[in-house]
Coordinates of C-alpha atoms and ligand atoms in Angstrom, one line a residue:
M1 CA 59.3 75.3 -35.8
T2 CA 56.2 73.1 -35.9
V3 CA 54.0 75.9 -34.5
K4 CA 54.9 78.2 -37.3
A5 CA 54.3 75.5 -39.9
A6 CA 50.7 75.1 -38.6
I7 CA 49.9 78.8 -39.0
K8 CA 47.6 79.7 -41.9
I9 CA 48.5 82.8 -43.8
L10 CA 46.5 84.4 -46.6
V11 CA 48.2 86.9 -48.9
I12 CA 45.9 89.1 -51.1
D13 CA 47.5 91.2 -53.8
D14 CA 46.6 91.8 -57.4
D15 CA 50.2 91.9 -58.4
P16 CA 51.5 88.3 -59.1
F17 CA 55.0 89.3 -58.5
M18 CA 54.2 90.6 -55.0
L19 CA 52.3 87.4 -54.3
K20 CA 55.3 85.3 -55.2
L21 CA 57.7 87.6 -53.3
I22 CA 55.7 87.6 -50.0
G23 CA 55.0 83.9 -50.3
H24 CA 58.7 83.2 -50.7
L25 CA 59.6 85.5 -47.7
L26 CA 57.1 83.8 -45.5
N27 CA 58.4 80.3 -46.5
T28 CA 61.9 81.4 -45.6
L29 CA 60.7 82.5 -42.2
G30 CA 59.3 79.0 -41.6
Y31 CA 55.6 79.5 -42.6
R32 CA 54.4 76.6 -44.7
R33 CA 50.6 77.1 -45.0
V34 CA 50.6 80.2 -47.2
T35 CA 47.7 80.8 -49.6
S36 CA 47.8 83.5 -52.3
C37 CA 44.8 85.2 -53.9
D38 CA 44.9 87.9 -56.5
N39 CA 41.5 89.4 -55.6
G40 CA 39.2 89.8 -52.5
W41 CA 36.4 87.6 -53.8
A42 CA 38.6 84.6 -54.4
A43 CA 40.1 85.2 -50.9
L44 CA 36.6 85.2 -49.3
E45 CA 35.9 81.8 -50.8
T46 CA 38.6 80.3 -48.7
F47 CA 36.9 81.5 -45.5
D48 CA 35.3 78.1 -44.6
N49 CA 38.7 77.6 -43.0
P50 CA 39.7 81.2 -42.0
P51 CA 43.4 82.1 -41.9
D52 CA 45.3 83.1 -38.7
L53 CA 46.9 86.1 -40.6
I54 CA 46.1 88.1 -43.7
L55 CA 48.5 90.3 -45.6
L56 CA 46.2 92.6 -47.5
D57 CA 47.1 94.9 -50.3
L58 CA 45.1 98.2 -50.1
N59 CA 44.9 99.0 -53.8
M60 CA 43.3 96.4 -55.8
P61 CA 41.1 96.9 -58.8
E62 CA 38.0 94.8 -58.1
M63 CA 37.6 95.0 -54.4
D64 CA 40.0 97.3 -52.6
G65 CA 41.5 96.5 -49.2
I66 CA 39.1 98.8 -47.3
E67 CA 36.0 97.0 -48.8
F68 CA 37.6 93.6 -48.0
M69 CA 37.9 94.6 -44.3
R70 CA 34.2 95.2 -44.2
H71 CA 33.7 91.6 -45.3
L72 CA 36.1 90.5 -42.6
V73 CA 33.9 92.2 -40.0
E74 CA 30.8 90.6 -41.3
R75 CA 32.5 87.2 -41.1
H76 CA 33.6 87.9 -37.5
Y77 CA 37.2 87.4 -38.6
A78 CA 39.2 86.7 -35.4
G79 CA 42.7 86.5 -36.9
Y80 CA 45.3 89.2 -37.5
L81 CA 45.9 91.6 -40.4
I82 CA 48.9 93.3 -41.9
L83 CA 48.2 96.0 -44.4
V84 CA 50.5 96.3 -47.4
S85 CA 50.6 99.2 -49.8
G86 CA 52.7 101.6 -51.8
E87 CA 50.6 104.5 -50.5
D88 CA 52.3 107.0 -48.3
E89 CA 52.8 106.5 -44.6
R90 CA 49.9 108.7 -43.6
M91 CA 47.4 106.9 -45.8
L92 CA 48.6 103.6 -44.3
Q93 CA 48.2 104.9 -40.8
T94 CA 44.7 106.0 -41.6
A95 CA 43.8 102.6 -43.0
E96 CA 45.3 101.0 -39.9
K97 CA 43.0 103.2 -37.7
L98 CA 40.1 101.8 -39.7
V99 CA 41.3 98.3 -38.9
N100 CA 41.4 99.2 -35.2
A101 CA 38.0 100.8 -35.4
H102 CA 36.7 97.5 -36.8
K103 CA 38.3 95.8 -33.8
I104 CA 40.4 93.6 -36.1
H105 CA 43.8 92.7 -34.6
T106 CA 46.7 94.1 -36.5
L107 CA 50.4 93.6 -36.5
G108 CA 51.1 96.8 -38.4
H109 CA 51.6 97.9 -41.9
L110 CA 54.3 97.3 -44.6
R111 CA 55.2 99.8 -47.3
K112 CA 56.1 98.5 -50.7
P113 CA 58.7 97.7 -51.7
I114 CA 58.7 95.3 -48.8
N115 CA 61.7 95.2 -46.5
P116 CA 62.1 91.5 -45.5
S117 CA 63.6 92.3 -42.1
E118 CA 60.6 94.5 -41.3
L119 CA 58.3 91.6 -42.0
S120 CA 60.4 89.2 -40.0
E121 CA 60.5 91.6 -37.1
M122 CA 56.7 92.0 -37.2
L123 CA 56.2 88.3 -37.0
Q124 CA 58.9 87.5 -34.5
N125 CA 56.9 87.6 -31.3
W126 CA 53.5 86.9 -32.8
M127 CA 51.4 83.8 -32.1
P128 CA 47.9 83.5 -33.4
P129 CA 45.1 83.2 -30.8
S130 CA 44.4 79.5 -31.7
Q131 CA 48.1 78.7 -31.0
S132 CA 48.4 80.7 -27.8
R133 CA 46.3 80.5 -24.7
T134 CA 44.2 83.5 -25.6
R135 CA 40.8 83.4 -27.2
S136 CA 39.8 80.8 -29.7
L137 CA 37.7 81.6 -32.8
R138 CA 34.9 84.1 -31.9
K139 CA 31.9 81.9 -32.2
V140 CA 28.7 83.7 -31.1
Y141 CA 26.5 81.3 -29.0
P142 CA 22.8 80.7 -29.6
V143 CA 20.3 82.1 -27.2
E144 CA 19.3 78.8 -25.7
A145 CA 22.9 78.1 -24.7
V146 CA 23.2 81.5 -23.1
R147 CA 20.0 81.1 -21.2
A148 CA 21.2 77.8 -19.9
A149 CA 24.6 79.2 -18.9
I150 CA 22.8 81.9 -16.8
A151 CA 20.4 79.3 -15.2
N152 CA 23.2 76.9 -14.5
D153 CA 25.5 79.5 -12.9
E154 CA 28.2 78.9 -15.5
L155 CA 29.1 82.6 -15.6
I156 CA 32.0 83.7 -13.4
L157 CA 33.9 87.0 -12.9
H158 CA 37.5 87.8 -13.5
Y159 CA 38.9 91.1 -12.1
Q160 CA 41.4 93.5 -13.7
P161 CA 43.3 96.0 -11.5
K162 CA 43.0 99.8 -11.9
V163 CA 46.1 101.5 -10.5
N164 CA 46.8 105.0 -9.4
L165 CA 49.4 106.4 -11.9
A166 CA 51.0 108.7 -9.3
T167 CA 51.3 106.4 -6.3
G168 CA 51.0 102.9 -7.9
K169 CA 48.3 102.0 -5.4
V170 CA 45.7 99.6 -6.6
E171 CA 42.5 101.6 -6.2
G172 CA 40.1 99.2 -7.6
V173 CA 39.3 96.4 -10.0
E174 CA 36.9 96.0 -13.0
S175 CA 34.8 92.8 -13.0
L176 CA 34.7 91.1 -16.4
V177 CA 32.3 88.2 -17.0
R178 CA 33.5 84.9 -18.4
W179 CA 31.6 81.8 -19.2
H180 CA 33.0 78.6 -17.9
H181 CA 31.7 76.5 -20.7
P182 CA 31.5 72.8 -19.9
K183 CA 32.9 71.8 -23.3
D184 CA 34.5 74.9 -24.9
G185 CA 36.4 76.1 -21.8
M186 CA 36.6 79.9 -21.2
V187 CA 34.2 81.9 -23.4
F188 CA 34.6 85.7 -23.5
P189 CA 31.8 88.3 -23.2
D190 CA 31.9 89.4 -26.9
Q191 CA 30.6 85.9 -27.7
F192 CA 27.4 86.1 -25.6
I193 CA 26.6 89.6 -24.1
C194 CA 25.1 90.8 -27.4
V195 CA 23.0 87.6 -27.5
A196 CA 21.7 88.3 -24.0
E197 CA 20.9 91.9 -24.9
E198 CA 19.1 91.0 -28.1
H199 CA 17.0 88.3 -26.5
G200 CA 15.9 89.9 -23.2
L201 CA 18.3 87.9 -21.0
I202 CA 20.6 90.8 -20.0
D203 CA 18.6 91.6 -16.8
D204 CA 19.0 88.1 -15.5
L205 CA 22.7 88.0 -16.5
T206 CA 23.4 91.4 -14.8
R207 CA 21.5 90.3 -11.7
G208 CA 23.8 87.3 -11.3
I209 CA 27.0 89.4 -11.9
V210 CA 25.9 92.1 -9.5
G211 CA 25.4 89.5 -6.8
M212 CA 28.8 87.9 -7.4
A213 CA 30.6 91.3 -7.5
F214 CA 28.9 92.6 -4.3
A215 CA 29.7 89.3 -2.5
Q216 CA 33.3 89.5 -3.6
T217 CA 33.7 93.1 -2.5
R218 CA 32.4 92.2 0.9
D219 CA 34.7 89.1 1.2
W220 CA 37.8 91.3 0.3
Q221 CA 36.7 93.9 2.8
A222 CA 36.5 91.1 5.5
E223 CA 40.1 90.3 4.7
G224 CA 41.0 94.0 5.1
L225 CA 41.3 94.7 1.3
Y226 CA 39.3 97.8 0.3
L227 CA 38.9 97.9 -3.4
R228 CA 36.5 99.9 -5.5
V229 CA 34.8 97.2 -7.6
A230 CA 33.5 98.1 -11.1
I231 CA 30.7 96.3 -12.8
N232 CA 29.7 96.6 -16.4
I233 CA 26.1 97.5 -16.9
S234 CA 24.5 97.3 -20.3
M235 CA 22.3 100.2 -21.3
D236 CA 19.6 97.6 -21.8
N237 CA 19.5 97.1 -18.1
L238 CA 18.5 100.7 -17.8
N239 CA 15.1 100.3 -19.4
T240 CA 13.4 99.0 -16.3
L241 CA 12.9 101.3 -13.4
A242 CA 12.9 98.3 -11.0
F243 CA 16.7 98.1 -11.6
V244 CA 17.5 100.8 -9.0
D245 CA 15.4 99.1 -6.4
E246 CA 16.8 95.7 -7.1
I247 CA 20.4 96.8 -6.9
T248 CA 19.8 99.0 -3.8
A249 CA 18.1 96.1 -2.1
A250 CA 21.0 93.8 -3.0
I251 CA 23.7 96.1 -1.6
C252 CA 21.8 96.7 1.6
A253 CA 21.5 92.9 2.1
I254 CA 25.2 92.5 1.8
D255 CA 26.2 95.5 3.8
I256 CA 28.7 97.3 1.7
S257 CA 28.6 100.9 0.6
P258 CA 27.4 102.0 -2.9
N259 CA 30.5 104.2 -2.9
D260 CA 32.6 101.1 -3.2
I261 CA 30.9 100.1 -6.4
V262 CA 31.4 101.7 -9.8
L263 CA 28.9 101.1 -12.5
E264 CA 30.5 101.3 -15.9
V265 CA 28.1 102.1 -18.7
T266 CA 28.5 101.9 -22.5
E267 CA 25.9 102.5 -25.0
S268 CA 26.1 99.3 -27.0
R269 CA 23.2 100.1 -29.4
L270 CA 20.8 102.9 -30.1
M271 CA 18.4 103.5 -27.3
K272 CA 14.8 103.6 -28.1
N273 CA 13.8 105.3 -25.0
L274 CA 16.3 107.8 -23.6
S275 CA 14.4 109.1 -20.5
A276 CA 14.4 105.8 -18.6
P277 CA 18.2 105.4 -18.6
L278 CA 18.6 109.0 -17.6
E279 CA 16.2 108.7 -14.7
I280 CA 17.8 105.4 -13.5
L281 CA 21.3 106.6 -13.7
T282 CA 20.4 109.8 -11.8
R283 CA 18.7 107.8 -9.1
L284 CA 21.7 105.4 -8.8
R285 CA 23.9 108.4 -8.3
L286 CA 21.6 109.8 -5.6
K287 CA 22.0 106.4 -3.9
R288 CA 25.8 107.1 -4.0
F289 CA 26.8 104.5 -6.5
R290 CA 29.7 105.7 -8.6
L291 CA 29.0 106.0 -12.3
S292 CA 31.6 105.6 -15.0
I293 CA 31.3 106.4 -18.7
D294 CA 33.1 103.6 -20.5
D295 CA 34.9 103.5 -23.9
F296 CA 34.9 107.3 -24.0
G297 CA 35.8 108.6 -27.5
T298 CA 34.1 105.9 -29.4
G299 CA 30.7 106.1 -31.0
H300 CA 29.3 104.3 -28.0
S301 CA 29.8 107.1 -25.5
T302 CA 28.9 110.6 -26.5
L303 CA 29.1 114.2 -25.3
T304 CA 25.4 114.1 -25.0
Q305 CA 25.6 111.4 -22.3
L306 CA 28.3 113.5 -20.6
R307 CA 26.0 116.5 -20.6
D308 CA 23.0 114.6 -19.3
I309 CA 24.3 112.1 -16.8
P310 CA 26.3 112.9 -13.6
F311 CA 29.2 110.5 -14.2
N312 CA 32.0 110.3 -11.6
E313 CA 34.6 108.6 -13.8
L314 CA 35.5 108.8 -17.5
K315 CA 37.3 105.8 -19.1
I316 CA 39.3 106.8 -22.2
D317 CA 39.0 104.0 -24.7
R318 CA 42.0 101.9 -25.4
G319 CA 41.9 103.1 -29.1
F320 CA 43.3 106.4 -27.9
V321 CA 45.6 105.1 -25.2
H322 CA 47.7 102.4 -26.7
G323 CA 50.3 103.8 -29.0
M324 CA 49.6 107.5 -28.2
A325 CA 53.3 108.2 -27.3
K326 CA 54.1 107.9 -31.0
D327 CA 50.9 109.2 -32.5
K328 CA 50.0 112.9 -32.4
T329 CA 46.4 112.4 -33.3
L330 CA 45.8 109.9 -30.5
S331 CA 47.6 112.0 -27.9
A332 CA 45.6 115.1 -29.0
I333 CA 42.3 113.2 -28.5
F334 CA 43.5 111.7 -25.3
N335 CA 44.5 115.1 -23.9
A336 CA 41.2 116.7 -25.0
S337 CA 39.2 113.9 -23.2
L338 CA 41.3 114.3 -20.1
G339 CA 40.8 118.0 -20.1
L340 CA 37.1 117.6 -20.5
A341 CA 36.9 115.1 -17.6
Q342 CA 39.0 117.3 -15.4
Q343 CA 36.9 120.3 -16.0
L344 CA 33.8 118.3 -15.1
D345 CA 35.6 117.0 -11.9
M346 CA 35.6 113.5 -13.0
E347 CA 38.2 110.9 -12.2
T348 CA 40.0 109.6 -15.4
V349 CA 41.0 106.1 -16.3
A350 CA 43.2 105.2 -19.3
E351 CA 42.2 101.7 -20.6
G352 CA 44.4 99.5 -22.8
V353 CA 47.8 100.3 -21.4
E354 CA 49.7 97.6 -23.2
T355 CA 53.4 98.7 -23.2
H356 CA 55.9 100.4 -21.1
E357 CA 55.8 103.3 -23.6
D358 CA 52.1 103.7 -23.0
W359 CA 52.6 103.6 -19.2
A360 CA 55.6 106.0 -19.2
F361 CA 53.6 108.5 -21.3
L362 CA 50.6 108.3 -19.1
R363 CA 52.6 108.9 -15.9
N364 CA 53.2 112.4 -17.1
S365 CA 49.8 113.0 -18.5
G366 CA 47.8 114.0 -15.4
C367 CA 45.5 111.0 -15.8
D368 CA 44.4 109.4 -12.5
L369 CA 44.2 105.7 -13.1
A370 CA 45.5 103.1 -15.6
Q371 CA 44.3 99.7 -16.6
G372 CA 45.7 97.3 -19.2
Y373 CA 47.6 94.2 -20.0
Y374 CA 50.9 96.0 -19.2
I375 CA 49.8 96.2 -15.6
A376 CA 47.8 93.0 -15.3
K377 CA 45.4 90.9 -17.3
P378 CA 42.0 90.1 -15.8
M379 CA 42.4 87.2 -13.2
P380 CA 40.3 85.2 -10.8
A381 CA 39.4 86.9 -7.5
S382 CA 41.6 84.5 -5.6
E383 CA 44.7 85.8 -7.3
I384 CA 44.1 89.4 -6.6
P385 CA 45.6 89.8 -3.1
D386 CA 48.9 88.2 -4.0
W387 CA 49.0 90.1 -7.2
I388 CA 48.5 93.4 -5.3
N389 CA 51.3 92.6 -2.9
A390 CA 53.7 91.8 -5.7
W391 CA 52.7 94.8 -7.7
E392 CA 53.0 97.3 -4.9
A393 CA 56.4 95.8 -3.9
N394 CA 57.7 96.2 -7.5
F395 CA 56.1 99.5 -8.3
N396 CA 59.3 101.6 -7.7
Q397 CA 61.2 99.4 -10.1
L398 CA 58.5 99.9 -12.7
I399 CA 58.6 103.7 -12.6
E400 CA 62.4 103.5 -13.1
P401 CA 63.0 100.6 -15.4
P402 CA 66.5 99.1 -15.6
D403 CA 68.5 101.6 -17.7
A404 CA 69.9 99.9 -20.8
C405 CA 72.6 102.4 -21.4
C406 CA 74.5 102.6 -18.1
Ligands
C2E1 P1 35.2 96.9 -21.5 O1 34.2 97.2 -20.4 O2 35.8 98.0 -22.3 O3 36.3 96.0 -20.8 C1 37.7 96.0 -21.2 C2 38.0 94.9 -22.1 O4 39.3 95.1 -22.6 C3 38.1 93.5 -21.4 O5 37.8 92.6 -22.4 C4 39.5 93.4 -21.0 O6 39.9 92.1 -20.8 C5 40.2 94.0 -22.2 N1 41.5 94.6 -21.9 C6 42.0 95.0 -20.7 N2 43.2 95.5 -20.9 C7 43.5 95.4 -22.2 C8 44.7 95.8 -22.9 O7 45.7 96.3 -22.4 N3 44.6 95.6 -24.3 C9 43.5 95.0 -24.9 N4 43.6 94.8 -26.2 N5 42.4 94.7 -24.2 C10 42.4 94.9 -22.9 P2 36.6 91.5 -22.1 O8 36.7 91.0 -20.7 O9 36.7 90.5 -23.2 O10 35.3 92.3 -22.2 C11 34.9 92.9 -23.4 C12 33.7 93.7 -23.2 O11 32.5 93.0 -22.8 C13 33.8 94.8 -22.1 O12 34.6 95.9 -22.6 C14 32.4 95.1 -21.8 O13 31.8 96.0 -22.7 C15 31.7 93.7 -22.0 N6 31.6 93.1 -20.7 C16 32.5 92.4 -19.9 N7 32.0 92.0 -18.8 C17 30.7 92.4 -18.8 C18 29.6 92.2 -17.8 O14 29.8 91.7 -16.7 N8 28.4 92.8 -18.2 C19 28.3 93.4 -19.4 N9 27.0 93.9 -19.6 N10 29.2 93.6 -20.3 C20 30.5 93.1 -20.0
CA2 CA1 34.2 98.4 -18.8
CA3 CA1 36.1 100.0 -21.9

């Protein structure tokens, strides 16, 4: 297939026989642009033109696979990774968790000696981002471009449904910012939010988003659609005490209730001043906004925040949700987070529900809400009403999927 022939694959292994073998297997599967390197440094030299997929040996004498991954993070590698090693399964699983923690996409791991059908299965349904409609290379934009995007109203919101696991009802949506770039098309938040935070633009950016999300909430209510709308707030927004007054004035002007709005907070970097966020969040809660602690379980949200801030909702990070049906460690962490939230009377949301297996496992978990690609990807506001109708009509089928064996 021509698409396969265009995919760039890099194989890194210190064993020349393995390089030959994997290269040959990939060629037989139709991949033509395969580059081999027998050490990490040589591989990094090819990064002017980064690959779509890397098959990485863990044990190499000069630079081991774990160290190589750190270089990938520094270079904002946006492609996929397959770990290859003769180490035992548990070691490979641990290394794969590290890949996830670095937010590098992975297709899984292969144990040596490599089983050709395992590799073929892994690649069967995979398409690199540059070949599919999803994100292109993660270029981070310069501050002036981000400033102009805010000033020129190029930021828009997409909405991703949050559904009740017991009833299937769509209880709310999370608003997620996108930049409608005049030349580059759709640009995702990880390419500009950090720039806005670092250069003091985040208040302007959030002000625009809050205005759009409030207006959308009101418009849906006018059509009879009552959804709780979540907005992502950066911790950097919580440095200025005026934030509470601004957001309260905005909601009064638009005539919706703060109880319809969920403010999702993640600590994206270390806070210099901890008392201001605490005061602001407490005041927002007094005004009846709902507060959600986002990405729970990662370094970004901590037990200290849980102790200090009166959150209504806890979102368990997708790193502990996707795949937990098969992974005891993940399910233990998931259950512990759930128990904690329940004891604190918080509503729970599982993020990153990607497969039917995730969904089925969650349905018996006691978690309140679910969100993820398995249910729906983020979409423009105009698509939400039809999507809800279709989802709620099909929900019964989803809880009892067609039985393959009878
Ligand atoms: P987040 O708040 O944790 O949002 C969830 C992210 O996971 C979204 O990415 C969403 O598209 C993605 N996602 C949803 N379901 C799945 C799934 O099943 N699997 C996987 N792999 N991903 C899933 P997105 O839109 O690129 O946003 C990334 C992050 O950028 C957000 O993470 C949030 O921290 C930040 N962000 C997004 N919108 C805003 C905003 O309006 N303001 C601020 N300050 N930050 C925002
Ligand atoms: Ca969020
Ligand atoms: Ca999250």
